[in-house]
PDB file of C-alpha atoms in Angstrom:
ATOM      1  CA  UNK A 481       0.000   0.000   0.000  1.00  0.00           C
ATOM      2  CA  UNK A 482       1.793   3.526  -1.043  1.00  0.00           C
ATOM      3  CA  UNK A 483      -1.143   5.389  -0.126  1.00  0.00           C
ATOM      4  CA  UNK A 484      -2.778   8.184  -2.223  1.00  0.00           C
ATOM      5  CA  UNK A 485      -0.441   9.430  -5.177  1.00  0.00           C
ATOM      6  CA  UNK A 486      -1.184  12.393  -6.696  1.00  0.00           C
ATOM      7  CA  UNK A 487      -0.032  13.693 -10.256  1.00  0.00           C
ATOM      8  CA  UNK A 488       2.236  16.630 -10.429  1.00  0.00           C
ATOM      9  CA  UNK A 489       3.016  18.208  -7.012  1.00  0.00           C
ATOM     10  CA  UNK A 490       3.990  21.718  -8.840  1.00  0.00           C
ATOM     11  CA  UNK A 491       1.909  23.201 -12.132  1.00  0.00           C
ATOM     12  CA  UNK A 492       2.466  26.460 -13.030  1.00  0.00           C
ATOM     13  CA  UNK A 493       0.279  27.403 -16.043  1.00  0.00           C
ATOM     14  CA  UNK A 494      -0.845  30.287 -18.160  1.00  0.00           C
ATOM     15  CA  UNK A 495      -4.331  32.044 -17.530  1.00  0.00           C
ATOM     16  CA  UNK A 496      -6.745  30.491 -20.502  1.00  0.00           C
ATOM     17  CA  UNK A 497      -5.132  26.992 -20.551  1.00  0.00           C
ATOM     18  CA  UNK A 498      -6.552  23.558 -19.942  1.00  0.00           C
ATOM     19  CA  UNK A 499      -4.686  21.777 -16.595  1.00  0.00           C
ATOM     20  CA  UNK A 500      -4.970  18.278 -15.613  1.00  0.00           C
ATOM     21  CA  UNK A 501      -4.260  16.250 -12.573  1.00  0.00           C
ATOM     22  CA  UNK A 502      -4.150  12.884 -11.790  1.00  0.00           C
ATOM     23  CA  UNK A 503      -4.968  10.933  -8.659  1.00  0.00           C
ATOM     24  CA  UNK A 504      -4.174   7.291  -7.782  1.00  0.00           C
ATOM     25  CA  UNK A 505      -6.104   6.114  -4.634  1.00  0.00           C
ATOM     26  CA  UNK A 506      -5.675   3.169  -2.278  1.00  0.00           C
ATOM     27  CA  UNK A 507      -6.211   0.414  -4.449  1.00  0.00           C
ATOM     28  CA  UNK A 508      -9.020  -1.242  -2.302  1.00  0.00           C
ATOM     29  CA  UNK A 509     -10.930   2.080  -1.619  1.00  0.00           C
ATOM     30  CA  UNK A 510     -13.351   2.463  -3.735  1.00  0.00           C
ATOM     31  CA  UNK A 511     -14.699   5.823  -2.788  1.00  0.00           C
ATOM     32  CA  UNK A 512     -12.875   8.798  -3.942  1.00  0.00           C
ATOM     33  CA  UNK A 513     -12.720  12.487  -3.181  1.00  0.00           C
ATOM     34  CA  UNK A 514     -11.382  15.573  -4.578  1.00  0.00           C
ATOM     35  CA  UNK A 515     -11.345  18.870  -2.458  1.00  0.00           C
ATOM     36  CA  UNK A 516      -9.839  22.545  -3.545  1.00  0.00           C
ATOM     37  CA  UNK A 517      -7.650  24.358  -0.252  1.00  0.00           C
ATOM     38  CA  UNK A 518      -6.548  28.024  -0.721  1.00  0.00           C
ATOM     39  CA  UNK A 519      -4.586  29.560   1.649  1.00  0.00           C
ATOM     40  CA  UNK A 520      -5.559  29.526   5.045  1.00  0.00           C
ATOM     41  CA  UNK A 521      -8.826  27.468   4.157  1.00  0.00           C
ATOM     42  CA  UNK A 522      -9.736  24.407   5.101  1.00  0.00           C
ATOM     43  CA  UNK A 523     -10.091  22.281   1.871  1.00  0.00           C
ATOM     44  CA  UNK A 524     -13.525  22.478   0.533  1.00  0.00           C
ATOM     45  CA  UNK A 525     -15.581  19.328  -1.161  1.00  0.00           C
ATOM     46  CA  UNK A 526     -15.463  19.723  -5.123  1.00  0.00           C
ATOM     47  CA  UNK A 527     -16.820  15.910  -5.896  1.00  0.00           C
ATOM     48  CA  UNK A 528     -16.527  12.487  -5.161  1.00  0.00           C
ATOM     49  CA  UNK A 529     -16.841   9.451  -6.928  1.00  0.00           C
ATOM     50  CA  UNK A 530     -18.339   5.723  -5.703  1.00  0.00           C
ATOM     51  CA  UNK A 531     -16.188   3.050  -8.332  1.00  0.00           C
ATOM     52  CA  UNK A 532     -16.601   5.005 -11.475  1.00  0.00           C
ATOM     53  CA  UNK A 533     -20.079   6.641 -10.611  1.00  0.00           C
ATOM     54  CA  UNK A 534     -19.486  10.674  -9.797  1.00  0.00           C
ATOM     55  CA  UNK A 535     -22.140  11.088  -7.230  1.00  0.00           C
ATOM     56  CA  UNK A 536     -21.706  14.045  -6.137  1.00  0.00           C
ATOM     57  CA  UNK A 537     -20.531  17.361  -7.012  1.00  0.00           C
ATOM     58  CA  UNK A 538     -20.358  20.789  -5.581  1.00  0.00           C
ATOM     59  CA  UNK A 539     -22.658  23.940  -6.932  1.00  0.00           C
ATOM     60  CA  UNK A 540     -19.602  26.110  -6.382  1.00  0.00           C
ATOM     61  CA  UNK A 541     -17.927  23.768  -9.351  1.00  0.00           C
ATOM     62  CA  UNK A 542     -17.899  25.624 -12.408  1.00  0.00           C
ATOM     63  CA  UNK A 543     -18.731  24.295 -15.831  1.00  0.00           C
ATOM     64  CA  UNK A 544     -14.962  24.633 -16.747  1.00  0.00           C
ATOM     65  CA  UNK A 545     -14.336  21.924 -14.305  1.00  0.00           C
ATOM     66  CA  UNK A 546     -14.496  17.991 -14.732  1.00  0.00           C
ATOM     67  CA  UNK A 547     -13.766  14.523 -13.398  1.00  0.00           C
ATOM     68  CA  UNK A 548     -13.332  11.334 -14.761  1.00  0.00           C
ATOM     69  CA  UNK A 549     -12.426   8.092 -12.716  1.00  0.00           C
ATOM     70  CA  UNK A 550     -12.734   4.966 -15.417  1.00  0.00           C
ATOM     71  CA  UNK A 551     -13.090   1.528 -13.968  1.00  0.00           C
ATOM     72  CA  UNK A 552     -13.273   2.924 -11.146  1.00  0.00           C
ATOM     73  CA  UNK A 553      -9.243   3.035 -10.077  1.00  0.00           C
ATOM     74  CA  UNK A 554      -7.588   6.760 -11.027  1.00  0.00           C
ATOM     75  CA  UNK A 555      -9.351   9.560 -10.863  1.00  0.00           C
ATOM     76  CA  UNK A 556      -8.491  12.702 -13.299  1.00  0.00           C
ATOM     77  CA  UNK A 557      -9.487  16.195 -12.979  1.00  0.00           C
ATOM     78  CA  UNK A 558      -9.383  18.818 -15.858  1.00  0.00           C
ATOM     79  CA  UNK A 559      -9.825  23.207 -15.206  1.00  0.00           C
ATOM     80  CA  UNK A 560     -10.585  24.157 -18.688  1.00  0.00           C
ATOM     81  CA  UNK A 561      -9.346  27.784 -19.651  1.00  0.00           C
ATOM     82  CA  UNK A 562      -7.913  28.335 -16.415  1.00  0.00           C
ATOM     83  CA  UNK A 563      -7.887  31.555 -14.468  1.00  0.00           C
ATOM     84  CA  UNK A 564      -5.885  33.059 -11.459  1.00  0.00           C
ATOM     85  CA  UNK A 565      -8.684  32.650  -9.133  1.00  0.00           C
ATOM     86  CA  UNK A 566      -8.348  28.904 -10.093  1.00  0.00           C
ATOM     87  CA  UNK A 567      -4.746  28.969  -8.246  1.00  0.00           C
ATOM     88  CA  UNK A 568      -5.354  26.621  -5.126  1.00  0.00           C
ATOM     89  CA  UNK A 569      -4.278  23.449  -3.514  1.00  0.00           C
ATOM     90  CA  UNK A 570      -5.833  19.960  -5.350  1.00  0.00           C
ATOM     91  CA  UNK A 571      -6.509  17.254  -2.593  1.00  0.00           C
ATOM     92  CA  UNK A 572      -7.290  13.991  -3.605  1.00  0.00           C
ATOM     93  CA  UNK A 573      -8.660  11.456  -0.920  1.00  0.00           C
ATOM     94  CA  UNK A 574      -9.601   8.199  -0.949  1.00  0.00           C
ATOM     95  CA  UNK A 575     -11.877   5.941   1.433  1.00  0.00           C
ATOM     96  CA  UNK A 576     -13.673   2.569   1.987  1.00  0.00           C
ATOM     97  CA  UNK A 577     -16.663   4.020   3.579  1.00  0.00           C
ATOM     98  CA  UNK A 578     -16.827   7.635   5.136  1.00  0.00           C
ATOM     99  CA  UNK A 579     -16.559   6.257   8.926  1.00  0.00           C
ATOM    100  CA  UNK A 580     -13.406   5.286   8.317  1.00  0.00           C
ATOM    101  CA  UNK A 581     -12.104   8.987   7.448  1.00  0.00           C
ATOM    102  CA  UNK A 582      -9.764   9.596   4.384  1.00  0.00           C
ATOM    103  CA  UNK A 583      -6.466   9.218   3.479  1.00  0.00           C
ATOM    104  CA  UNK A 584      -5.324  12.123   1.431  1.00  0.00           C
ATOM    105  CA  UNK A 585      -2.504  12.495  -1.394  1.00  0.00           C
ATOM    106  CA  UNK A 586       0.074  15.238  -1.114  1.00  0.00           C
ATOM    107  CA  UNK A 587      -1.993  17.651  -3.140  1.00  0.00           C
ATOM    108  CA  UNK A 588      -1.381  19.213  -6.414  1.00  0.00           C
ATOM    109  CA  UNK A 589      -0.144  23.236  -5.943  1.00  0.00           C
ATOM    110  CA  UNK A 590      -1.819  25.099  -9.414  1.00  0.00           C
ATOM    111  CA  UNK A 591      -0.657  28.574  -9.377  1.00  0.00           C
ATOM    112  CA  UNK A 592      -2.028  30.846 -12.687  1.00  0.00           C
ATOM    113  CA  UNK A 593      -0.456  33.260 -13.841  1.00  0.00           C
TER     114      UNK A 593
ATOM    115  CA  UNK B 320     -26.405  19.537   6.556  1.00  0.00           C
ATOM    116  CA  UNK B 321     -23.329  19.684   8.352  1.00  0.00           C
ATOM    117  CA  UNK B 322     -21.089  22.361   9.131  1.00  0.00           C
ATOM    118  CA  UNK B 323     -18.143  22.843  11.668  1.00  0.00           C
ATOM    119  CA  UNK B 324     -17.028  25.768  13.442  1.00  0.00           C
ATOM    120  CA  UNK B 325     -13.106  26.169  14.653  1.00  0.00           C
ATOM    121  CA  UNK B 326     -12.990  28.709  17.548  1.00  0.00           C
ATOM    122  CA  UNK B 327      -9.727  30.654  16.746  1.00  0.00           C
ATOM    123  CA  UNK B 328      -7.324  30.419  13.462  1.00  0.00           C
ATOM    124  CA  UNK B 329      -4.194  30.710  15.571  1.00  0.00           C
ATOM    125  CA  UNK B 330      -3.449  29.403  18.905  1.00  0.00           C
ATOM    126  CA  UNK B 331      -0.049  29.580  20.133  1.00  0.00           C
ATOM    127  CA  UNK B 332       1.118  27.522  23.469  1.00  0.00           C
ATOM    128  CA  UNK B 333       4.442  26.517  25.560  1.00  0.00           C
ATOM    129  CA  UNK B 334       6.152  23.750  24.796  1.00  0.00           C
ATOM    130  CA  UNK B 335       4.829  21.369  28.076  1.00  0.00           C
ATOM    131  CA  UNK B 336       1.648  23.555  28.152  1.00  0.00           C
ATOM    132  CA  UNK B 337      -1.765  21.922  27.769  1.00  0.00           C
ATOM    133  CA  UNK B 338      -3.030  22.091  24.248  1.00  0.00           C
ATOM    134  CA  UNK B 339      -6.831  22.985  23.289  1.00  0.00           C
ATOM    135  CA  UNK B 340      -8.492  23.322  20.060  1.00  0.00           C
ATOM    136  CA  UNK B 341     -12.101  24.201  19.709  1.00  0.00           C
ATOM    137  CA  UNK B 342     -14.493  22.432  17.596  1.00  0.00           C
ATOM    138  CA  UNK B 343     -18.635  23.065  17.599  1.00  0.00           C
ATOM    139  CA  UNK B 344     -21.019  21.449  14.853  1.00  0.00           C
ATOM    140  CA  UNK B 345     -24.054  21.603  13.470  1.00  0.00           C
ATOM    141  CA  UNK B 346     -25.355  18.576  11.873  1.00  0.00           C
ATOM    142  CA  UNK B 347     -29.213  17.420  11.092  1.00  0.00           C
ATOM    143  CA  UNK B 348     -28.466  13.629  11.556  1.00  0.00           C
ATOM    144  CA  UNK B 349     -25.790  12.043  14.213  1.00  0.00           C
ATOM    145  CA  UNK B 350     -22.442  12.717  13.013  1.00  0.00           C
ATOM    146  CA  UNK B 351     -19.350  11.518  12.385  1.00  0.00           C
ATOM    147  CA  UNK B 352     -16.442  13.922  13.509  1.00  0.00           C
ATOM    148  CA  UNK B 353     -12.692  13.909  12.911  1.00  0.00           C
ATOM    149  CA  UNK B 354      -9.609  16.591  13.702  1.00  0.00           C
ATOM    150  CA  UNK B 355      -7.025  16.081  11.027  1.00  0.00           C
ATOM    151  CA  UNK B 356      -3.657  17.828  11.075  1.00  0.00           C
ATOM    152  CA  UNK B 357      -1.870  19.319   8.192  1.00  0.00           C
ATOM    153  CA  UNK B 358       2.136  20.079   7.746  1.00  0.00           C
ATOM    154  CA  UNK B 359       3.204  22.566   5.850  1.00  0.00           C
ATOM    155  CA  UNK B 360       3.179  21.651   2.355  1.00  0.00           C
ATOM    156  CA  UNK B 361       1.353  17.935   3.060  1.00  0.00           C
ATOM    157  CA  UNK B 362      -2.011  16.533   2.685  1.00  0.00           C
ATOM    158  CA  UNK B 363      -3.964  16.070   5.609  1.00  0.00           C
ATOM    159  CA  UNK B 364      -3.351  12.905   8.167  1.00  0.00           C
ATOM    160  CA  UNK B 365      -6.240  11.750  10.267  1.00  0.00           C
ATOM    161  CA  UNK B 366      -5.330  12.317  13.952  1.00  0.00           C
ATOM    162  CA  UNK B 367      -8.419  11.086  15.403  1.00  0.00           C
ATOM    163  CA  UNK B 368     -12.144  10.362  14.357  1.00  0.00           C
ATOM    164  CA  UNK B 369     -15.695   9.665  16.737  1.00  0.00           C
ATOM    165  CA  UNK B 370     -18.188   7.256  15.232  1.00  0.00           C
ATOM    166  CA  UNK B 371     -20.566   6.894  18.051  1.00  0.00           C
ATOM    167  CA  UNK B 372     -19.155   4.761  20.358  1.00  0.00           C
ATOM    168  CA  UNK B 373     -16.788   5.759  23.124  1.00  0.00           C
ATOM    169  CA  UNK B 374     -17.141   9.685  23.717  1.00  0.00           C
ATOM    170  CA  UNK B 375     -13.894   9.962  24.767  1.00  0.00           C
ATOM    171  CA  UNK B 376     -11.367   9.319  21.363  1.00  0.00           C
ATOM    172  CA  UNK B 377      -7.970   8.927  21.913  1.00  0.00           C
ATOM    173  CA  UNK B 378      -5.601   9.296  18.582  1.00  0.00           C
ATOM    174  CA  UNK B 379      -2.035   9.280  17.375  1.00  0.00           C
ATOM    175  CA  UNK B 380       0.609  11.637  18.917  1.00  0.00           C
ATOM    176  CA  UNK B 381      -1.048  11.405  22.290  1.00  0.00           C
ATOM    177  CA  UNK B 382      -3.815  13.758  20.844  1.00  0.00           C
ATOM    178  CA  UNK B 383      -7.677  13.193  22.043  1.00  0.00           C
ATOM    179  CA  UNK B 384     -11.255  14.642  21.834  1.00  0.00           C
ATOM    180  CA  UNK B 385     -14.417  14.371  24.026  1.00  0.00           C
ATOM    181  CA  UNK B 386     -17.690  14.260  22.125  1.00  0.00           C
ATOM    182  CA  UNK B 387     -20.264  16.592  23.937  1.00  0.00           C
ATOM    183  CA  UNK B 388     -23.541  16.124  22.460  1.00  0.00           C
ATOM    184  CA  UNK B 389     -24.903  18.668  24.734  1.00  0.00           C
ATOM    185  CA  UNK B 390     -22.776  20.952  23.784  1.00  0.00           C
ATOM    186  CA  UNK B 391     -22.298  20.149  20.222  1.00  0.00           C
ATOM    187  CA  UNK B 392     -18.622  20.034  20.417  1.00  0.00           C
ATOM    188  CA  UNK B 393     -15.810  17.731  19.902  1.00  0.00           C
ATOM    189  CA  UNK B 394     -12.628  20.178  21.631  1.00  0.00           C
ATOM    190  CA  UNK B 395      -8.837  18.634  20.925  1.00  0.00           C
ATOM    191  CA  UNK B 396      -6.825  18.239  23.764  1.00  0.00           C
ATOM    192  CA  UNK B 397      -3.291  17.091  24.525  1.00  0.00           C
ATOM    193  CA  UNK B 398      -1.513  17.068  27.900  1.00  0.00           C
ATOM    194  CA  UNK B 399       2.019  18.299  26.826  1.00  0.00           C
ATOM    195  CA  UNK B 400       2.754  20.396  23.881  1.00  0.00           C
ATOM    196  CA  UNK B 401       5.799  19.344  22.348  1.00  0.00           C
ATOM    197  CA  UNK B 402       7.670  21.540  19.295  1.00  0.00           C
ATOM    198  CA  UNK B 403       6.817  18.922  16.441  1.00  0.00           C
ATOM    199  CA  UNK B 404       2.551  19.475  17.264  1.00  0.00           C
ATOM    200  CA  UNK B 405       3.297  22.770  15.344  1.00  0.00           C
ATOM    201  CA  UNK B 406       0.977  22.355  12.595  1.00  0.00           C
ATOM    202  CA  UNK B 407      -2.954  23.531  11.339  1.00  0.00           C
ATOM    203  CA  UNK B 408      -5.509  21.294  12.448  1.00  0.00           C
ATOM    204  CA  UNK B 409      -8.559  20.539  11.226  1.00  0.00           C
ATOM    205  CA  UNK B 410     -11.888  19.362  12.844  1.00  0.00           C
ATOM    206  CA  UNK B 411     -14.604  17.876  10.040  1.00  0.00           C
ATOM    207  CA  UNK B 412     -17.954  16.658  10.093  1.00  0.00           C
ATOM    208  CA  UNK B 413     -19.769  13.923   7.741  1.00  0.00           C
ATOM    209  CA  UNK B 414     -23.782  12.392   8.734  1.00  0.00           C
ATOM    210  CA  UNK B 415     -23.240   9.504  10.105  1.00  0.00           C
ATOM    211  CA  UNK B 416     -24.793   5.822   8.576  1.00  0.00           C
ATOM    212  CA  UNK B 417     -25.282   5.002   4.840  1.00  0.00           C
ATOM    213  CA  UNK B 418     -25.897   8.273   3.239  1.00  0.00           C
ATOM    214  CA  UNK B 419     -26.243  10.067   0.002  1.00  0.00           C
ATOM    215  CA  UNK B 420     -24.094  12.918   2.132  1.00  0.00           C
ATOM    216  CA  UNK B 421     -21.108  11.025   2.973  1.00  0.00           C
ATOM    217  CA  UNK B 422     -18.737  14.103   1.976  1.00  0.00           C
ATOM    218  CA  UNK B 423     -16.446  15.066   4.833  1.00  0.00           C
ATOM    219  CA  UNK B 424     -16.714  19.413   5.704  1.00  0.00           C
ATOM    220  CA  UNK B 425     -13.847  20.669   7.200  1.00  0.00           C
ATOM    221  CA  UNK B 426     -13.547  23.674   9.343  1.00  0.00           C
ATOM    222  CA  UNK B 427     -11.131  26.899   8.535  1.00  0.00           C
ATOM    223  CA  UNK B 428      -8.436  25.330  10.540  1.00  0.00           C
ATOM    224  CA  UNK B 429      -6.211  26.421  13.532  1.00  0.00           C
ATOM    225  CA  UNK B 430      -3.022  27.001  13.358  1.00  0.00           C
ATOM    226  CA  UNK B 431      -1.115  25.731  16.219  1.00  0.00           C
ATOM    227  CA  UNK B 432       2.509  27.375  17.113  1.00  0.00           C
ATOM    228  CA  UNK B 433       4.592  26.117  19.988  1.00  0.00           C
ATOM    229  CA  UNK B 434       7.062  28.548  22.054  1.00  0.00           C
ATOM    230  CA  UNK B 435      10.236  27.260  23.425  1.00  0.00           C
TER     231      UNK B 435
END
């Protein structure tokens, strides 16, 4: 088990362009979480997937954002034309059941420019 | 729907002094609460979590938590602080049981500073 790995640590990107990051839970967990943490913040939900099923996904989520997580193992998630107030922490969690807590990746740092 | 409140973003102690974080929620249904603790440029590691059965939740680093129904709260304690419990902690709240809402919601977070 090499717990939750998460896909770059670092992106620095242009304002406009299209970002993706990848996350690779637990491999038995089959409940899967991605949350957004700005500075000072505690993270805040953005969507979560059960296998491959999204179930859930925040109203604060813009239509620029989107998840994918086929067969249910890694999960992806793409900003479309990025912009600075897109510059945050990317947490990627994954669980069994929600009793049990999560384990969370390392985070990816976006910063815009 | 559940929510968490974290009484003070900065709480600075002694090393050896007692350590207390505040935590109240606000959930509908009987929750499920957790502190988490974050290092600078980590994720977040569970520290401890309450899923109704003993009130009293002890968790790694000698860390523990009472849950106070009464009083909605679930406070983070430790006897002795010691230089490496510098951090920012989190307290979080999910409903508890097989639910549609099984999203954790984390608080703002405290940051905790030790003296010398």
């Amino acid at each position: 088990d090499t717990g939750v790995s998460q896909d770059p640590r670092h992106k620095i990107t242009k304002r406009g362009q299209n970002v993706t990051f990848r996350c690779d839970p637990i491999s038995e967990h089959n409940r899967l979480y991605w949350y957004r943490q700005t500075l000072g913040q505690g993270p805040e939900f953005l969507t979560y997937f059960q296998n491959e099923a999204q179930l859930e996904k925040s109203r604060l989520l813009s239509d620029r954002f989107s998840a994918e997580r086929p067969k249910g193992s890694f999960s992806t998630l793409e900003i479309q034309r990025t912009e600075q107030g897109d510059s945050a922490m990317y947490l990627c969690a994954s669980s069994l059941a929600v009793d049990y807590g999560y384990t969370f990746g390392s985070g990816t740092r976006l910063t815009v420019v | 729907a559940q929510s968490v409140t974290q009484l003070g973003s900065h709480v600075s102690v002694s090393e050896g002094a007692l350590v207390l974080l505040r935590c109240n929620y606000s959930s509908s249904v009987p929750p499920y609460l957790f502190w988490y603790v974050q290092y600078p440029n980590q994720g977040l590691q569970l520290l401890l979590k309450y899923t109704s059965a003993a009130t009293l939740v002890k968790g790694i680093n000698g860390f523990e938590a009472e849950f106070k129904k009464s009083e909605t709260s679930f406070h983070l304690t430790k006897p002795s602080a010691h230089m490496s419990d510098a951090a920012e902690y989190f307290c979080a709240v999910s409903a508890s049981g097989y639910s549609s809402a099984s999203k954790i919601i984390f608080g703002s977070g405290t940051r905790l500073s030790i003296r010398p």
